[in-house]
Amino acid sequence: MSQDRHRSVLLEETLQGLAIRPDGRYLDATFGRGGHSRAILAQLGSAGRLLGLDKDPQAVAEGQALAEQEPRFGIIHGSFADLAQLLRGQGWSGLDGVLMDLGVSSPQLDQAERGFSFLHDGPLDMRMDPSRGQSAAQWLAGVTQKELARVLREFGEERHAGRIAAAILAARLQGPIGRTGQLAEIIKLAHPAWEKGRHPATKSFQGIRIFLNHELGDLDRGLEQALDLLHGGGRLAVISFHSLEDRRVKRFIRDQARGDHLPAGLPVTQDQLNRRLRPLGGAIRPSAAEVVANPRARSAVLRLAERL
Ligand SMILES: C[S@@+](CC[C@H](N)C(=O)[O-])C[C@H]1O[C@@H](n2cnc3c(N)ncnc32)[C@H](O)[C@@H]1O
């Protein structure tokens, strides 16, 4: 695959779940390289509108090129954690559907200079928006061993977090850790239990990336705001790539489907429970054929819900 391509995951299933209304207003909150957006536009009529949003300036540049040819489309640079404010800025007050296709895009992973990859050596960065916050190299230069171990354990689900954090801190004494290859090598040497078919730095890199990009906190904020903006009958589609995300999405949909938590036995009617979502089935996973064609789809899970 070329360095600038991203193969959209669960495309058909997402489109079906969004049940596009030709004159509707839609938000693609993770534009990436626009694969899902182009498919949504193909189903929208001339009165329909789609906004794309992405944290990554390269994704936004791709969106701007699309917006120049496509009058029904606009693109914004920012995080879906701020989506209510960003949409207000565009004069949008409600939505018929929201898509969140979480995590990193293939170009982010494949371009060594973005610093996400343990396979392609590059400057250790890992920010989806390199114009904000600290790079991974800057963060690693100052983090305590305890905090580093917490991040690897909590966000990478790395069982050997303590040992790996100690090795990184020991290596830091020899000089700055500024390259992805260097960090991958330190982790590889420290990791006591390599799994077949998986680089021993996979989980640690995931943990640092999720932490630095505030991925879980942003997801919670984005889901809440998407729900507030959806019209009745509007659809929410979220694609996750690991269990930390999927658990949150699942819990969010379940809680909003149950409505307010009230003490048992209160004489309330169903509508007083303030149920806000109806789940549309359970977890949807890619077909075997999709995983063969695109191995990055293997961990994807799509969840769908309808605004009540
Ligand atoms: C898996 S890719 C999306 C691919 C896209 N659906 C396509 O078909 O090309 C995820 C994208 O979400 C962006 N992203 C991740 N977290 C974000 C956030 N909090 N706000 C906005 N964009 C985010 C990333 O920069 C990346 O471009």
PDB file of C-alpha atoms in Angstrom, residues 79-292:
ATOM      1  CA  SER A  79     -10.518  17.202  18.085  1.00  0.00           C
ATOM      2  CA  PHE A  80     -13.898  15.547  18.389  1.00  0.00           C
ATOM      3  CA  ALA A  81     -13.522  16.274  22.102  1.00  0.00           C
ATOM      4  CA  ASP A  82     -14.552  19.836  21.102  1.00  0.00           C
ATOM      5  CA  LEU A  83     -17.081  18.914  18.498  1.00  0.00           C
ATOM      6  CA  ALA A  84     -20.036  20.893  19.881  1.00  0.00           C
ATOM      7  CA  GLN A  85     -18.052  24.120  19.770  1.00  0.00           C
ATOM      8  CA  LEU A  86     -16.499  23.319  16.378  1.00  0.00           C
ATOM      9  CA  LEU A  87     -19.907  22.626  14.857  1.00  0.00           C
ATOM     10  CA  ARG A  88     -21.386  25.795  16.335  1.00  0.00           C
ATOM     11  CA  GLY A  89     -18.552  27.670  14.640  1.00  0.00           C
ATOM     12  CA  GLN A  90     -19.812  26.250  11.316  1.00  0.00           C
ATOM     13  CA  GLY A  91     -23.390  27.247  12.102  1.00  0.00           C
ATOM     14  CA  TRP A  92     -24.492  23.611  12.526  1.00  0.00           C
ATOM     15  CA  SER A  93     -26.926  22.906  15.361  1.00  0.00           C
ATOM     16  CA  GLY A  94     -27.927  19.281  14.763  1.00  0.00           C
ATOM     17  CA  LEU A  95     -26.879  16.103  13.009  1.00  0.00           C
ATOM     18  CA  ASP A  96     -28.485  13.085  11.340  1.00  0.00           C
ATOM     19  CA  GLY A  97     -25.448  10.911  11.813  1.00  0.00           C
ATOM     20  CA  VAL A  98     -21.981  10.822  13.327  1.00  0.00           C
ATOM     21  CA  LEU A  99     -19.131   8.476  12.455  1.00  0.00           C
ATOM     22  CA  MET A 100     -16.071   7.963  14.646  1.00  0.00           C
ATOM     23  CA  ASP A 101     -13.458   5.613  13.166  1.00  0.00           C
ATOM     24  CA  LEU A 102     -11.005   5.703  16.037  1.00  0.00           C
ATOM     25  CA  GLY A 103      -7.259   5.377  16.338  1.00  0.00           C
ATOM     26  CA  VAL A 104      -4.544   6.004  13.805  1.00  0.00           C
ATOM     27  CA  SER A 105      -4.674   6.018  10.020  1.00  0.00           C
ATOM     28  CA  SER A 106      -2.347   3.946   7.840  1.00  0.00           C
ATOM     29  CA  PRO A 107      -0.404   7.023   6.664  1.00  0.00           C
ATOM     30  CA  GLN A 108       0.227   7.970  10.304  1.00  0.00           C
ATOM     31  CA  LEU A 109       1.635   4.496  10.953  1.00  0.00           C
ATOM     32  CA  ASP A 110       3.498   4.118   7.680  1.00  0.00           C
ATOM     33  CA  GLN A 111       5.264   7.481   7.498  1.00  0.00           C
ATOM     34  CA  ALA A 112       8.387   7.027   9.619  1.00  0.00           C
ATOM     35  CA  GLU A 113       8.614  10.774  10.249  1.00  0.00           C
ATOM     36  CA  ARG A 114       5.298  10.756  12.164  1.00  0.00           C
ATOM     37  CA  GLY A 115       7.062   8.697  14.820  1.00  0.00           C
ATOM     38  CA  PHE A 116       4.266   6.178  15.582  1.00  0.00           C
ATOM     39  CA  SER A 117       5.922   3.053  14.264  1.00  0.00           C
ATOM     40  CA  PHE A 118       8.275   0.558  15.814  1.00  0.00           C
ATOM     41  CA  LEU A 119       8.786  -0.941  12.343  1.00  0.00           C
ATOM     42  CA  HIS A 120       9.892   2.212  10.511  1.00  0.00           C
ATOM     43  CA  ASP A 121      12.580   4.142  12.345  1.00  0.00           C
ATOM     44  CA  GLY A 122      11.833   7.852  12.709  1.00  0.00           C
ATOM     45  CA  PRO A 123      11.813  10.712  15.190  1.00  0.00           C
ATOM     46  CA  LEU A 124       9.874   9.628  18.277  1.00  0.00           C
ATOM     47  CA  ASP A 125       6.764  11.820  18.024  1.00  0.00           C
ATOM     48  CA  MET A 126       3.387   9.955  18.044  1.00  0.00           C
ATOM     49  CA  ARG A 127       1.207  13.081  18.065  1.00  0.00           C
ATOM     50  CA  MET A 128      -1.803  13.033  15.761  1.00  0.00           C
ATOM     51  CA  ASP A 129      -1.588  16.826  15.859  1.00  0.00           C
ATOM     52  CA  PRO A 130       2.139  17.634  15.892  1.00  0.00           C
ATOM     53  CA  SER A 131       1.339  21.338  16.377  1.00  0.00           C
ATOM     54  CA  ARG A 132       0.187  20.713  19.960  1.00  0.00           C
ATOM     55  CA  GLY A 133       1.447  19.154  23.156  1.00  0.00           C
ATOM     56  CA  GLN A 134       4.591  17.145  23.776  1.00  0.00           C
ATOM     57  CA  SER A 135       6.189  14.614  21.451  1.00  0.00           C
ATOM     58  CA  ALA A 136       6.829  11.135  22.861  1.00  0.00           C
ATOM     59  CA  ALA A 137      10.564  11.965  22.989  1.00  0.00           C
ATOM     60  CA  GLN A 138       9.925  15.112  25.056  1.00  0.00           C
ATOM     61  CA  TRP A 139       7.579  13.278  27.385  1.00  0.00           C
ATOM     62  CA  LEU A 140       9.957  10.342  27.871  1.00  0.00           C
ATOM     63  CA  ALA A 141      12.789  12.757  28.709  1.00  0.00           C
ATOM     64  CA  GLY A 142      10.970  13.932  31.842  1.00  0.00           C
ATOM     65  CA  VAL A 143       8.559  11.185  32.943  1.00  0.00           C
ATOM     66  CA  THR A 144       9.035   9.322  36.236  1.00  0.00           C
ATOM     67  CA  GLN A 145       9.396   5.550  36.203  1.00  0.00           C
ATOM     68  CA  LYS A 146       6.171   5.167  38.165  1.00  0.00           C
ATOM     69  CA  GLU A 147       4.137   7.294  35.748  1.00  0.00           C
ATOM     70  CA  LEU A 148       5.657   5.557  32.731  1.00  0.00           C
ATOM     71  CA  ALA A 149       4.800   2.140  34.165  1.00  0.00           C
ATOM     72  CA  ARG A 150       1.240   3.330  34.837  1.00  0.00           C
ATOM     73  CA  VAL A 151       0.819   4.530  31.236  1.00  0.00           C
ATOM     74  CA  LEU A 152       2.181   1.267  29.777  1.00  0.00           C
ATOM     75  CA  ARG A 153      -0.060  -0.783  32.070  1.00  0.00           C
ATOM     76  CA  GLU A 154      -3.238   1.293  31.852  1.00  0.00           C
ATOM     77  CA  PHE A 155      -3.231   2.340  28.189  1.00  0.00           C
ATOM     78  CA  GLY A 156      -1.058  -0.404  26.670  1.00  0.00           C
ATOM     79  CA  GLU A 157      -2.381  -3.229  28.865  1.00  0.00           C
ATOM     80  CA  GLU A 158       1.286  -4.301  29.050  1.00  0.00           C
ATOM     81  CA  ARG A 159       1.791  -6.920  31.762  1.00  0.00           C
ATOM     82  CA  HIS A 160       5.504  -6.241  31.980  1.00  0.00           C
ATOM     83  CA  ALA A 161       5.075  -2.490  32.362  1.00  0.00           C
ATOM     84  CA  GLY A 162       7.279  -2.200  35.476  1.00  0.00           C
ATOM     85  CA  ARG A 163      10.224  -3.972  33.908  1.00  0.00           C
ATOM     86  CA  ILE A 164       9.940  -2.062  30.623  1.00  0.00           C
ATOM     87  CA  ALA A 165       9.651   1.307  32.403  1.00  0.00           C
ATOM     88  CA  ALA A 166      12.785   0.502  34.426  1.00  0.00           C
ATOM     89  CA  ALA A 167      14.701  -0.374  31.237  1.00  0.00           C
ATOM     90  CA  ILE A 168      13.605   2.861  29.525  1.00  0.00           C
ATOM     91  CA  LEU A 169      14.687   4.947  32.515  1.00  0.00           C
ATOM     92  CA  ALA A 170      18.042   3.119  32.644  1.00  0.00           C
ATOM     93  CA  ALA A 171      18.581   3.740  28.913  1.00  0.00           C
ATOM     94  CA  ARG A 172      17.702   7.416  29.383  1.00  0.00           C
ATOM     95  CA  LEU A 173      20.722   7.777  31.670  1.00  0.00           C
ATOM     96  CA  GLN A 174      22.941   6.989  28.649  1.00  0.00           C
ATOM     97  CA  GLY A 175      21.421   9.749  26.512  1.00  0.00           C
ATOM     98  CA  PRO A 176      18.112  11.001  25.052  1.00  0.00           C
ATOM     99  CA  ILE A 177      15.689   8.542  23.475  1.00  0.00           C
ATOM    100  CA  GLY A 178      14.744  10.308  20.286  1.00  0.00           C
ATOM    101  CA  ARG A 179      14.019   7.614  17.675  1.00  0.00           C
ATOM    102  CA  THR A 180      11.240   5.048  17.396  1.00  0.00           C
ATOM    103  CA  GLY A 181      13.756   2.330  16.501  1.00  0.00           C
ATOM    104  CA  GLN A 182      15.784   3.098  19.608  1.00  0.00           C
ATOM    105  CA  LEU A 183      12.746   2.857  21.892  1.00  0.00           C
ATOM    106  CA  ALA A 184      11.550  -0.335  20.168  1.00  0.00           C
ATOM    107  CA  GLU A 185      14.958  -1.922  20.730  1.00  0.00           C
ATOM    108  CA  ILE A 186      15.053  -1.000  24.437  1.00  0.00           C
ATOM    109  CA  ILE A 187      11.594  -2.514  24.930  1.00  0.00           C
ATOM    110  CA  LYS A 188      12.468  -5.609  22.907  1.00  0.00           C
ATOM    111  CA  LEU A 189      15.488  -6.310  25.098  1.00  0.00           C
ATOM    112  CA  ALA A 190      13.527  -5.729  28.327  1.00  0.00           C
ATOM    113  CA  HIS A 191      10.417  -7.723  27.359  1.00  0.00           C
ATOM    114  CA  PRO A 192      10.546 -11.183  28.925  1.00  0.00           C
ATOM    115  CA  ALA A 193       7.728 -12.844  26.990  1.00  0.00           C
ATOM    116  CA  TRP A 194       7.621 -12.273  23.241  1.00  0.00           C
ATOM    117  CA  GLU A 195       4.432 -13.402  21.567  1.00  0.00           C
ATOM    118  CA  LYS A 196       4.613 -15.061  18.186  1.00  0.00           C
ATOM    119  CA  GLY A 197       3.603 -12.717  15.378  1.00  0.00           C
ATOM    120  CA  ARG A 198       3.595  -9.602  17.544  1.00  0.00           C
ATOM    121  CA  HIS A 199       6.443  -7.144  18.042  1.00  0.00           C
ATOM    122  CA  PRO A 200       7.252  -6.945  21.767  1.00  0.00           C
ATOM    123  CA  ALA A 201       6.913  -3.131  21.645  1.00  0.00           C
ATOM    124  CA  THR A 202       3.343  -3.201  20.271  1.00  0.00           C
ATOM    125  CA  LYS A 203       1.567  -2.684  23.576  1.00  0.00           C
ATOM    126  CA  SER A 204       4.030  -0.143  24.955  1.00  0.00           C
ATOM    127  CA  PHE A 205       3.808   1.976  21.791  1.00  0.00           C
ATOM    128  CA  GLN A 206       0.017   1.760  21.953  1.00  0.00           C
ATOM    129  CA  GLY A 207       0.031   2.892  25.588  1.00  0.00           C
ATOM    130  CA  ILE A 208       2.245   5.912  24.972  1.00  0.00           C
ATOM    131  CA  ARG A 209       0.229   6.918  21.906  1.00  0.00           C
ATOM    132  CA  ILE A 210      -3.137   6.688  23.671  1.00  0.00           C
ATOM    133  CA  PHE A 211      -1.822   8.672  26.624  1.00  0.00           C
ATOM    134  CA  LEU A 212      -0.122  11.421  24.603  1.00  0.00           C
ATOM    135  CA  ASN A 213      -3.137  11.936  22.346  1.00  0.00           C
ATOM    136  CA  HIS A 214      -5.671  11.812  25.243  1.00  0.00           C
ATOM    137  CA  GLU A 215      -7.523   9.229  23.209  1.00  0.00           C
ATOM    138  CA  LEU A 216      -9.818   7.804  25.892  1.00  0.00           C
ATOM    139  CA  GLY A 217     -10.807  11.122  27.488  1.00  0.00           C
ATOM    140  CA  ASP A 218     -11.456  12.600  24.035  1.00  0.00           C
ATOM    141  CA  LEU A 219     -13.614   9.616  23.147  1.00  0.00           C
ATOM    142  CA  ASP A 220     -15.816  10.105  26.237  1.00  0.00           C
ATOM    143  CA  ARG A 221     -16.245  13.801  25.485  1.00  0.00           C
ATOM    144  CA  GLY A 222     -16.868  13.187  21.794  1.00  0.00           C
ATOM    145  CA  LEU A 223     -19.566  10.576  22.451  1.00  0.00           C
ATOM    146  CA  GLU A 224     -21.424  12.867  24.886  1.00  0.00           C
ATOM    147  CA  GLN A 225     -21.382  15.785  22.487  1.00  0.00           C
ATOM    148  CA  ALA A 226     -22.351  13.667  19.484  1.00  0.00           C
ATOM    149  CA  LEU A 227     -25.362  12.444  21.413  1.00  0.00           C
ATOM    150  CA  ASP A 228     -26.431  15.999  22.277  1.00  0.00           C
ATOM    151  CA  LEU A 229     -26.219  17.015  18.632  1.00  0.00           C
ATOM    152  CA  LEU A 230     -28.017  14.041  17.079  1.00  0.00           C
ATOM    153  CA  HIS A 231     -31.625  14.575  15.994  1.00  0.00           C
ATOM    154  CA  GLY A 232     -34.224  11.945  16.907  1.00  0.00           C
ATOM    155  CA  GLY A 233     -33.692   8.998  14.518  1.00  0.00           C
ATOM    156  CA  GLY A 234     -30.075  10.107  13.910  1.00  0.00           C
ATOM    157  CA  ARG A 235     -27.401   7.431  13.881  1.00  0.00           C
ATOM    158  CA  LEU A 236     -24.145   6.974  15.768  1.00  0.00           C
ATOM    159  CA  ALA A 237     -21.464   4.656  14.315  1.00  0.00           C
ATOM    160  CA  VAL A 238     -18.219   4.036  16.183  1.00  0.00           C
ATOM    161  CA  ILE A 239     -15.359   1.798  15.037  1.00  0.00           C
ATOM    162  CA  SER A 240     -12.846   0.840  17.760  1.00  0.00           C
ATOM    163  CA  PHE A 241      -9.538  -0.958  17.420  1.00  0.00           C
ATOM    164  CA  HIS A 242      -8.858  -2.199  20.921  1.00  0.00           C
ATOM    165  CA  SER A 243     -10.783  -3.268  23.964  1.00  0.00           C
ATOM    166  CA  LEU A 244     -10.104  -0.098  25.976  1.00  0.00           C
ATOM    167  CA  GLU A 245     -12.044   1.896  23.386  1.00  0.00           C
ATOM    168  CA  ASP A 246     -14.678  -0.690  22.646  1.00  0.00           C
ATOM    169  CA  ARG A 247     -15.526  -1.175  26.321  1.00  0.00           C
ATOM    170  CA  ARG A 248     -16.171   2.564  26.662  1.00  0.00           C
ATOM    171  CA  VAL A 249     -18.322   2.728  23.544  1.00  0.00           C
ATOM    172  CA  LYS A 250     -20.305  -0.330  24.609  1.00  0.00           C
ATOM    173  CA  ARG A 251     -20.848   1.036  28.116  1.00  0.00           C
ATOM    174  CA  PHE A 252     -21.857   4.454  26.760  1.00  0.00           C
ATOM    175  CA  ILE A 253     -24.490   2.992  24.440  1.00  0.00           C
ATOM    176  CA  ARG A 254     -25.782   0.659  27.173  1.00  0.00           C
ATOM    177  CA  ASP A 255     -26.058   3.475  29.751  1.00  0.00           C
ATOM    178  CA  GLN A 256     -27.822   5.817  27.338  1.00  0.00           C
ATOM    179  CA  ALA A 257     -30.185   3.007  26.352  1.00  0.00           C
ATOM    180  CA  ARG A 258     -31.099   2.385  29.988  1.00  0.00           C
ATOM    181  CA  GLY A 259     -31.704   6.034  30.761  1.00  0.00           C
ATOM    182  CA  ASP A 260     -31.400   7.757  34.113  1.00  0.00           C
ATOM    183  CA  HIS A 261     -30.432   5.716  37.136  1.00  0.00           C
ATOM    184  CA  LEU A 262     -33.324   6.047  39.564  1.00  0.00           C
ATOM    185  CA  PRO A 263     -33.876   4.177  42.833  1.00  0.00           C
ATOM    186  CA  ALA A 264     -35.870   0.978  42.274  1.00  0.00           C
ATOM    187  CA  GLY A 265     -39.613   1.190  42.888  1.00  0.00           C
ATOM    188  CA  LEU A 266     -40.103   4.864  41.950  1.00  0.00           C
ATOM    189  CA  PRO A 267     -43.388   5.371  40.095  1.00  0.00           C
ATOM    190  CA  VAL A 268     -41.886   6.652  36.833  1.00  0.00           C
ATOM    191  CA  THR A 269     -43.038   6.053  33.295  1.00  0.00           C
ATOM    192  CA  GLN A 270     -40.751   4.823  30.510  1.00  0.00           C
ATOM    193  CA  ASP A 271     -40.399   8.342  28.997  1.00  0.00           C
ATOM    194  CA  GLN A 272     -39.391   9.791  32.354  1.00  0.00           C
ATOM    195  CA  LEU A 273     -36.332   7.534  32.292  1.00  0.00           C
ATOM    196  CA  ASN A 274     -34.805   9.778  29.644  1.00  0.00           C
ATOM    197  CA  ARG A 275     -33.523   7.008  27.413  1.00  0.00           C
ATOM    198  CA  ARG A 276     -31.438   8.599  24.713  1.00  0.00           C
ATOM    199  CA  LEU A 277     -30.163   5.772  22.499  1.00  0.00           C
ATOM    200  CA  ARG A 278     -31.402   2.546  20.989  1.00  0.00           C
ATOM    201  CA  PRO A 279     -28.598   0.048  20.285  1.00  0.00           C
ATOM    202  CA  LEU A 280     -28.727  -1.373  16.757  1.00  0.00           C
ATOM    203  CA  GLY A 281     -27.453  -4.895  17.347  1.00  0.00           C
ATOM    204  CA  GLY A 282     -24.200  -5.762  19.091  1.00  0.00           C
ATOM    205  CA  ALA A 283     -20.577  -5.729  18.007  1.00  0.00           C
ATOM    206  CA  ILE A 284     -20.033  -5.944  14.242  1.00  0.00           C
ATOM    207  CA  ARG A 285     -16.678  -7.357  13.142  1.00  0.00           C
ATOM    208  CA  PRO A 286     -15.057  -7.434   9.693  1.00  0.00           C
ATOM    209  CA  SER A 287     -15.581 -10.479   7.505  1.00  0.00           C
ATOM    210  CA  ALA A 288     -12.749 -12.957   7.027  1.00  0.00           C
ATOM    211  CA  ALA A 289     -12.383 -11.643   3.458  1.00  0.00           C
ATOM    212  CA  GLU A 290     -11.923  -8.076   4.696  1.00  0.00           C
ATOM    213  CA  VAL A 291      -9.235  -9.160   7.193  1.00  0.00           C
ATOM    214  CA  VAL A 292      -7.357 -11.014   4.445  1.00  0.00           C
TER     215      VAL A 292
END
